[in-house]
Short mmCIF file of C-alpha atoms in Angstrom, two decimals:
data_model
loop_
_atom_site.label_atom_id
_atom_site.label_comp_id
_atom_site.label_asym_id
_atom_site.label_seq_id
_atom_site.Cartn_x
_atom_site.Cartn_y
_atom_site.Cartn_z
CA MET A 324 -16.97 -25.23 7.69
CA THR A 325 -16.97 -22.30 5.30
CA ARG A 326 -16.06 -23.00 1.72
CA THR A 327 -13.29 -20.73 0.45
CA MET A 328 -13.02 -19.47 -3.09
CA SER A 329 -10.18 -20.55 -5.32
CA VAL A 330 -7.57 -18.04 -6.42
CA ARG A 331 -8.35 -16.75 -9.91
CA LEU A 332 -5.48 -15.44 -11.97
CA PRO A 333 -5.88 -13.11 -14.93
CA ALA A 334 -6.42 -14.79 -18.27
CA LEU A 335 -3.12 -16.10 -19.56
CA PRO A 336 -1.71 -14.41 -22.66
CA ALA A 337 -1.28 -16.19 -25.92
CA ARG A 338 1.68 -18.51 -26.13
CA GLY A 339 4.93 -16.51 -26.05
CA VAL A 340 3.13 -13.18 -25.64
CA VAL A 341 3.75 -10.96 -22.62
CA PRO A 342 1.37 -8.02 -22.14
CA PRO A 343 3.25 -4.72 -22.57
CA SER A 344 1.18 -3.30 -19.71
CA GLY A 345 2.72 -5.86 -17.35
CA LEU A 346 6.25 -4.93 -18.36
CA ILE A 347 5.47 -1.23 -17.98
CA LEU A 348 4.06 -1.83 -14.50
CA ALA A 349 7.10 -3.90 -13.49
CA VAL A 350 9.63 -1.35 -14.75
CA THR A 351 7.74 1.54 -13.14
CA SER A 352 7.61 -0.41 -9.88
CA ALA A 353 11.40 -0.87 -9.95
CA LEU A 354 11.78 2.83 -10.74
CA THR A 355 9.69 3.97 -7.78
CA PHE A 356 11.38 1.51 -5.41
CA SER A 357 14.83 2.70 -6.48
CA VAL A 358 14.21 6.37 -5.69
CA SER A 359 13.40 5.54 -2.05
CA GLY A 360 17.04 4.97 -1.12
CA PRO A 361 18.47 8.31 -2.28
CA ILE A 362 15.51 10.14 -0.69
CA ALA A 363 15.81 8.29 2.61
CA LYS A 364 19.61 8.61 2.86
CA PRO A 365 19.54 12.25 4.11
CA LEU A 366 17.17 11.14 6.90
CA LEU A 367 19.52 8.36 8.02
CA GLU A 368 22.40 10.84 7.96
CA GLY A 369 20.32 13.39 9.87
CA GLY A 370 19.70 11.38 13.03
CA TRP A 371 16.84 9.10 12.01
CA SER A 372 17.21 5.42 12.84
CA LEU A 373 16.51 2.80 10.21
CA ALA A 374 13.52 1.48 12.19
CA ALA A 375 11.94 4.92 12.32
CA VAL A 376 12.37 5.48 8.58
CA LEU A 377 11.06 2.00 7.75
CA ALA A 378 8.05 2.32 10.07
CA ILE A 379 6.99 5.67 8.59
CA ARG A 380 7.78 4.51 5.06
CA MET A 381 5.59 1.41 5.43
CA GLY A 382 2.93 3.26 7.42
CA VAL A 383 2.48 6.04 4.87
CA ALA A 384 2.43 3.50 2.03
CA GLY A 385 -0.12 1.37 3.87
CA LEU A 386 -2.37 4.37 4.47
CA VAL A 387 -2.15 5.38 0.80
CA LEU A 388 -3.34 1.91 -0.24
CA LEU A 389 -5.81 1.52 2.65
CA PRO A 390 -8.88 2.62 0.59
CA ALA A 391 -8.39 -0.45 -1.62
CA LEU A 392 -8.42 -2.69 1.44
CA ILE A 393 -11.51 -0.95 2.83
CA ARG A 394 -13.36 -1.42 -0.47
CA THR A 395 -12.54 -5.12 -0.37
CA LEU A 396 -13.75 -5.42 3.23
CA VAL A 397 -17.04 -3.73 2.33
CA ARG A 398 -17.52 -6.06 -0.62
CA ARG A 399 -16.22 -9.13 1.20
CA PRO A 400 -16.90 -8.99 4.97
CA ASP A 401 -15.16 -12.37 5.38
CA PHE A 402 -11.98 -11.21 3.63
CA LEU A 403 -9.80 -10.97 6.76
CA ARG A 404 -11.03 -14.30 8.11
CA VAL A 405 -10.28 -16.06 4.83
CA HIS A 406 -6.98 -14.36 3.96
CA TRP A 407 -5.46 -13.32 7.30
CA VAL A 408 -2.63 -15.85 6.95
CA SER A 409 -1.73 -14.52 3.50
CA LEU A 410 -1.77 -10.92 4.74
CA LEU A 411 0.36 -11.84 7.75
CA ALA A 412 2.82 -13.82 5.62
CA PHE A 413 3.15 -10.97 3.11
CA GLY A 414 3.73 -8.43 5.87
CA LEU A 415 6.29 -10.52 7.74
CA ILE A 416 8.23 -12.06 4.84
CA PRO A 417 8.41 -9.83 1.72
CA VAL A 418 7.82 -6.53 3.55
CA VAL A 419 9.67 -6.82 6.87
CA GLY A 420 11.83 -9.90 6.41
CA CYS A 421 13.51 -8.76 3.21
CA GLN A 422 14.55 -5.41 4.67
CA ILE A 423 15.59 -6.72 8.10
CA PHE A 424 17.75 -9.49 6.63
CA TYR A 425 19.25 -7.20 3.98
CA PHE A 426 20.25 -4.50 6.44
CA SER A 427 21.52 -7.14 8.87
CA ALA A 428 23.76 -8.41 6.05
CA LEU A 429 25.00 -4.86 5.40
CA GLN A 430 26.35 -4.71 8.95
CA ARG A 431 28.65 -7.65 8.20
CA MET A 432 29.68 -7.29 4.54
CA PRO A 433 30.11 -4.69 1.78
CA VAL A 434 26.96 -3.27 0.21
CA GLY A 435 27.84 -4.66 -3.21
CA ILE A 436 28.14 -8.24 -2.02
CA ALA A 437 24.91 -8.04 -0.03
CA LEU A 438 23.11 -6.65 -3.08
CA LEU A 439 24.61 -9.31 -5.32
CA ILE A 440 23.39 -12.12 -3.06
CA GLN A 441 19.94 -10.62 -2.55
CA TYR A 442 19.46 -10.18 -6.28
CA LEU A 443 20.09 -13.87 -6.84
CA ALA A 444 16.31 -14.11 -6.35
CA PRO A 445 15.55 -14.37 -10.12
CA VAL A 446 17.97 -17.28 -10.49
CA MET A 447 16.52 -18.89 -7.34
CA LEU A 448 13.06 -18.72 -8.91
CA VAL A 449 14.31 -20.36 -12.11
CA LEU A 450 15.90 -23.18 -10.09
CA PHE A 451 12.83 -23.51 -7.86
CA VAL A 452 10.49 -23.90 -10.83
CA TRP A 453 12.93 -26.34 -12.43
CA ALA A 454 12.92 -28.48 -9.27
CA ARG A 455 9.15 -28.30 -8.74
CA SER A 456 8.01 -28.84 -12.32
CA ARG A 457 10.84 -31.20 -13.36
CA ARG A 458 10.95 -29.13 -16.55
CA ALA A 459 14.30 -27.62 -17.43
CA PRO A 460 14.23 -23.98 -18.51
CA SER A 461 15.26 -23.26 -22.09
CA ARG A 462 18.85 -22.42 -22.97
CA VAL A 463 17.76 -18.85 -23.64
CA VAL A 464 16.54 -18.49 -20.04
CA LEU A 465 19.72 -20.04 -18.65
CA VAL A 466 21.94 -17.82 -20.80
CA GLY A 467 19.86 -14.77 -19.86
CA SER A 468 20.23 -15.65 -16.18
CA VAL A 469 24.01 -15.89 -16.46
CA VAL A 470 24.30 -12.67 -18.48
CA ALA A 471 22.11 -10.77 -16.00
CA MET A 472 24.12 -12.03 -13.02
CA VAL A 473 27.43 -11.08 -14.69
CA GLY A 474 26.00 -7.63 -15.31
CA LEU A 475 24.96 -7.38 -11.68
CA VAL A 476 28.50 -8.26 -10.56
CA LEU A 477 29.81 -5.36 -12.63
CA VAL A 478 27.13 -2.92 -11.47
CA VAL A 479 27.58 -3.41 -7.74
CA ASP A 480 30.82 -2.41 -6.09
CA ILE A 481 32.53 -5.56 -4.84
CA ALA A 482 35.85 -3.91 -4.02
CA GLY A 483 37.20 -5.01 -0.67
CA ALA A 484 34.84 -7.98 -0.59
CA ARG A 485 35.20 -10.37 2.30
CA PHE A 486 33.35 -13.51 3.20
CA ASP A 487 31.22 -13.52 6.31
CA LEU A 488 29.15 -16.64 6.96
CA LEU A 489 26.39 -15.01 9.01
CA GLY A 490 26.20 -12.03 6.66
CA THR A 491 25.91 -14.39 3.71
CA VAL A 492 23.08 -16.26 5.45
CA PHE A 493 21.26 -12.97 6.09
CA ALA A 494 21.63 -11.91 2.44
CA LEU A 495 20.40 -15.31 1.21
CA LEU A 496 17.37 -15.04 3.51
CA ALA A 497 16.67 -11.60 2.01
CA ALA A 498 16.78 -13.22 -1.44
CA VAL A 499 14.34 -15.91 -0.31
CA CYS A 500 12.00 -13.19 1.00
CA ALA A 501 12.19 -11.49 -2.40
CA CYS A 502 11.25 -14.79 -4.05
CA VAL A 503 8.24 -15.07 -1.74
CA TYR A 504 7.17 -11.58 -2.84
CA PHE A 505 7.08 -12.60 -6.50
CA VAL A 506 5.41 -15.96 -5.85
CA MET A 507 2.71 -14.49 -3.60
CA SER A 508 2.11 -11.61 -6.01
CA GLU A 509 1.53 -14.09 -8.82
CA ARG A 510 -1.30 -15.70 -6.83
CA THR A 511 -3.36 -12.54 -6.53
CA GLY A 512 -6.61 -12.19 -8.42
CA ASP A 513 -10.32 -11.55 -7.89
CA ASP A 514 -10.37 -13.47 -4.62
CA LEU A 515 -7.27 -11.73 -3.24
CA PRO A 516 -6.97 -8.27 -4.86
CA PRO A 517 -3.32 -7.20 -5.22
CA LEU A 518 -3.79 -3.73 -3.71
CA SER A 519 -5.57 -5.19 -0.70
CA LEU A 520 -2.72 -7.66 -0.15
CA ALA A 521 -0.18 -4.84 -0.43
CA ALA A 522 -2.11 -2.56 1.95
CA GLY A 523 -2.58 -5.25 4.57
CA GLY A 524 1.03 -6.40 4.33
CA LEU A 525 2.42 -2.87 4.66
CA LEU A 526 0.28 -2.10 7.71
CA ILE A 527 1.28 -5.39 9.32
CA GLY A 528 4.90 -4.58 8.50
CA THR A 529 4.57 -1.18 10.18
CA VAL A 530 3.21 -2.72 13.37
CA THR A 531 5.94 -5.38 13.31
CA ILE A 532 8.75 -2.82 13.02
CA LEU A 533 7.27 -0.79 15.90
CA LEU A 534 6.96 -3.92 18.06
CA LEU A 535 10.59 -4.86 17.35
CA ALA A 536 11.59 -1.33 18.35
CA ALA A 537 9.41 -1.43 21.48
CA VAL A 538 11.12 -4.57 22.80
CA GLY A 539 14.57 -3.15 22.06
CA ILE A 540 15.52 -5.35 19.10
CA LEU A 541 15.67 -2.34 16.76
CA PRO A 542 16.76 1.16 17.83
CA LEU A 543 14.13 3.83 17.27
CA SER A 544 15.11 7.48 17.02
CA ALA A 545 13.96 10.51 15.05
CA SER A 546 14.98 14.13 14.59
CA ASP A 547 13.13 17.30 13.65
CA ALA A 548 16.28 18.85 12.17
CA ALA A 549 16.10 19.98 8.54
CA VAL A 550 17.75 17.75 5.93
CA ASP A 551 19.36 18.40 2.55
CA LEU A 552 17.38 17.16 -0.44
CA LEU A 553 18.19 18.07 -4.05
CA GLY A 554 20.42 20.86 -2.81
CA MET A 555 17.64 22.35 -0.69
CA THR A 556 17.18 22.40 3.06
CA VAL A 557 13.75 20.95 3.80
CA SER A 558 11.72 19.62 6.69
CA PRO A 559 12.19 15.87 7.27
CA LEU A 560 8.45 15.47 6.67
CA LEU A 561 8.95 16.02 2.94
CA PRO A 562 11.34 13.11 2.30
CA LEU A 563 9.28 10.91 4.65
CA VAL A 564 6.12 11.54 2.65
CA LEU A 565 7.96 11.08 -0.64
CA VAL A 566 9.49 7.79 0.51
CA GLY A 567 6.06 6.56 1.63
CA LEU A 568 4.43 7.49 -1.67
CA CYS A 569 7.21 5.83 -3.66
CA THR A 570 6.90 2.69 -1.55
CA ALA A 571 3.13 2.59 -2.05
CA MET A 572 3.53 2.93 -5.81
CA GLY A 573 6.33 0.36 -5.89
CA TYR A 574 4.34 -2.33 -4.10
CA ALA A 575 1.06 -1.49 -5.85
CA LEU A 576 2.50 -1.52 -9.37
CA GLY A 577 4.77 -4.49 -8.75
CA ILE A 578 2.10 -6.70 -7.24
CA MET A 579 -0.19 -5.89 -10.17
CA ALA A 580 2.54 -6.63 -12.72
CA VAL A 581 3.53 -10.11 -11.56
CA PRO A 582 0.25 -11.91 -12.42
CA ARG A 583 0.45 -10.37 -15.90
CA ILE A 584 3.99 -11.37 -16.83
CA GLY A 585 4.81 -14.20 -14.43
CA SER A 586 7.06 -14.30 -11.40
CA ARG A 587 10.19 -15.31 -13.34
CA LEU A 588 10.18 -12.45 -15.83
CA ALA A 589 9.05 -9.97 -13.15
CA SER A 590 12.00 -10.93 -10.95
CA PHE A 591 14.46 -10.29 -13.80
CA VAL A 592 12.82 -6.97 -14.65
CA GLY A 593 13.22 -6.14 -10.96
CA LEU A 594 16.99 -6.10 -11.51
CA SER A 595 16.48 -2.75 -13.20
CA GLU A 596 15.96 -1.34 -9.70
CA VAL A 597 19.74 -1.48 -9.26
CA LEU A 598 20.25 0.57 -12.43
CA PHE A 599 17.63 3.12 -11.43
CA ALA A 600 19.13 3.37 -7.94
CA LEU A 601 22.55 4.14 -9.43
CA SER A 602 21.00 6.77 -11.69
CA PHE A 603 19.13 8.49 -8.87
CA ALA A 604 22.20 8.37 -6.62
CA TRP A 605 24.07 10.10 -9.46
CA LEU A 606 21.37 12.74 -10.01
CA LEU A 607 20.34 13.37 -6.39
CA LEU A 608 23.53 12.68 -4.45
CA GLY A 609 26.26 13.29 -7.02
CA GLU A 610 27.52 9.68 -6.79
CA ALA A 611 28.58 9.12 -10.40
CA PRO A 612 28.78 5.46 -11.53
CA ALA A 613 31.98 4.13 -13.11
CA PHE A 614 32.23 3.02 -16.73
CA VAL A 615 32.25 -0.65 -15.75
CA GLN A 616 28.88 -0.12 -14.08
CA PHE A 617 27.44 1.13 -17.36
CA VAL A 618 28.73 -2.06 -18.98
CA GLY A 619 27.13 -4.10 -16.22
CA GLY A 620 23.86 -2.26 -16.71
CA ALA A 621 23.90 -3.13 -20.41
CA LEU A 622 24.45 -6.80 -19.55
CA ILE A 623 21.55 -6.78 -17.07
CA LEU A 624 19.27 -5.36 -19.75
CA ALA A 625 20.56 -7.94 -22.23
CA GLY A 626 19.80 -10.72 -19.77
CA VAL A 627 16.27 -9.42 -19.23
CA VAL A 628 15.72 -9.25 -22.99
CA LEU A 629 16.90 -12.85 -23.40
CA VAL A 630 14.50 -14.03 -20.70
CA ARG A 631 11.76 -11.92 -22.27
CA ILE A 632 12.09 -13.37 -25.77
CA GLU A 633 12.14 -16.96 -24.54
CA GLU A 634 9.58 -18.84 -26.57
CA ARG A 635 7.40 -20.20 -23.75
CA ALA A 636 4.44 -18.38 -22.27
CA PRO A 637 4.83 -17.01 -18.75
CA ALA A 638 2.51 -19.67 -17.38
CA ASP A 639 4.85 -22.42 -18.56
CA VAL A 640 7.83 -21.18 -16.60
CA SER A 641 6.28 -19.51 -13.61
CA SER A 642 5.81 -21.17 -10.27
CA PRO A 643 3.39 -24.09 -10.13
CA ALA A 644 -0.10 -22.84 -9.32
CA GLU A 645 -1.05 -23.54 -5.73
CA PRO A 646 -3.05 -21.77 -3.04
CA LEU A 647 -1.60 -18.98 -0.94
CA PRO A 648 -0.90 -19.61 2.76
CA GLY A 649 -4.10 -20.17 4.68
CA GLU A 650 -6.16 -21.01 1.61
CA VAL A 651 -7.48 -24.34 0.35
CA GLY A 652 -7.72 -25.57 -3.17
CA PRO A 653 -10.66 -25.23 -5.52
CA GLY A 654 -13.81 -27.04 -4.50
CA THR A 655 -12.58 -28.11 -1.06
CA ARG A 656 -13.92 -27.21 2.35
#
C-alpha cells in the first residue's frame, strides 16, 4: 500500500501571539463573503433561481482558483488519489451543505433566527474542543462567546420570530457545516494546499448543485434581463462574475487564515461577515440598519477582542490535531 504523508501545519506562533497577517486574511475573507449577498440579490429578484446563482457563483470561483489545483497536480500526480475524500467532503459539507441547509431554514423561519442559529458555529467549536480535549476554555473565552452571541442577537432582526422544529434542525446543520469548514481549513498545509482544497471543493460543489437541479430537487432557472446594480442597469453577467470573484477570494483568504490563527478565533472573526453584510446592504440597497444593530455590532467586536486577547496560544484551544477525511496518521501505511 502507498504511504501517505502527514498533514503539516504552519509553524505555531509564540505563546499568546496571533499573526496579524492571519487576522487580516480572516477579516478580508468575511468582507468578500458579505458583499456576495447584496450583489446576488438583484439576480434573485430578476428571475434567477437560487440553484442557478449558486452554481455559477461556485463555478466561477472554482475556475478562478483552478490554476492552484493544476499546479498541485503537476507537482503531486497522486494528489487526487490521496486527498479525494477530503476534496469531496469539503465540496459537499462546507460548500454545498452549509448553503442548502441555510436556505432550507429560511423557507421555514425568519432570516434573523436562521442567521442566529447558523452563527452559533463559534460557540459550537468552543464546546467541541472542550469536550474533546477535556480542557475548559478560559473565562475570557467564555465571556467573549456570550458577549459576541448577545451582539449577534441585536444585529439580526428577530422580530416576528417563531419556532419551527424542522427549520431549526436545518439551521443547526448549517452551523455544523460551518464548523467543518473551520476544522478542515485548519488541517491544510504543505501536503494539502489550502487553495487546492478550495478549488476542488468549489468545483465539486458546482457539479453537486447541477446534479440536484437535474433530478428536480432544486429548481433551475435563469434570465437574460438586465438587473439594477448600484443604481445602474447592467447585464446579469456583471453581478454573476462579481459574485464568483468575491466567493473565490472569500474561500481562498479564509482557508489560508485558519491555520494561522486557529479555528476558534477564525470562527469568531467570521462573525464580522454579518456586520459587513449589513453595511453593504445599506450602501448598495439602501437598507439602513437600526441603532440597536450598531450596538450589537459593537458587542460582536468586543466579543472577538476578548477571544483574541485570551492568554493561550491558538494551538492550545483549537481542535485536536487529527488527519483529514481519507488520510492516515503520520508514519502509517
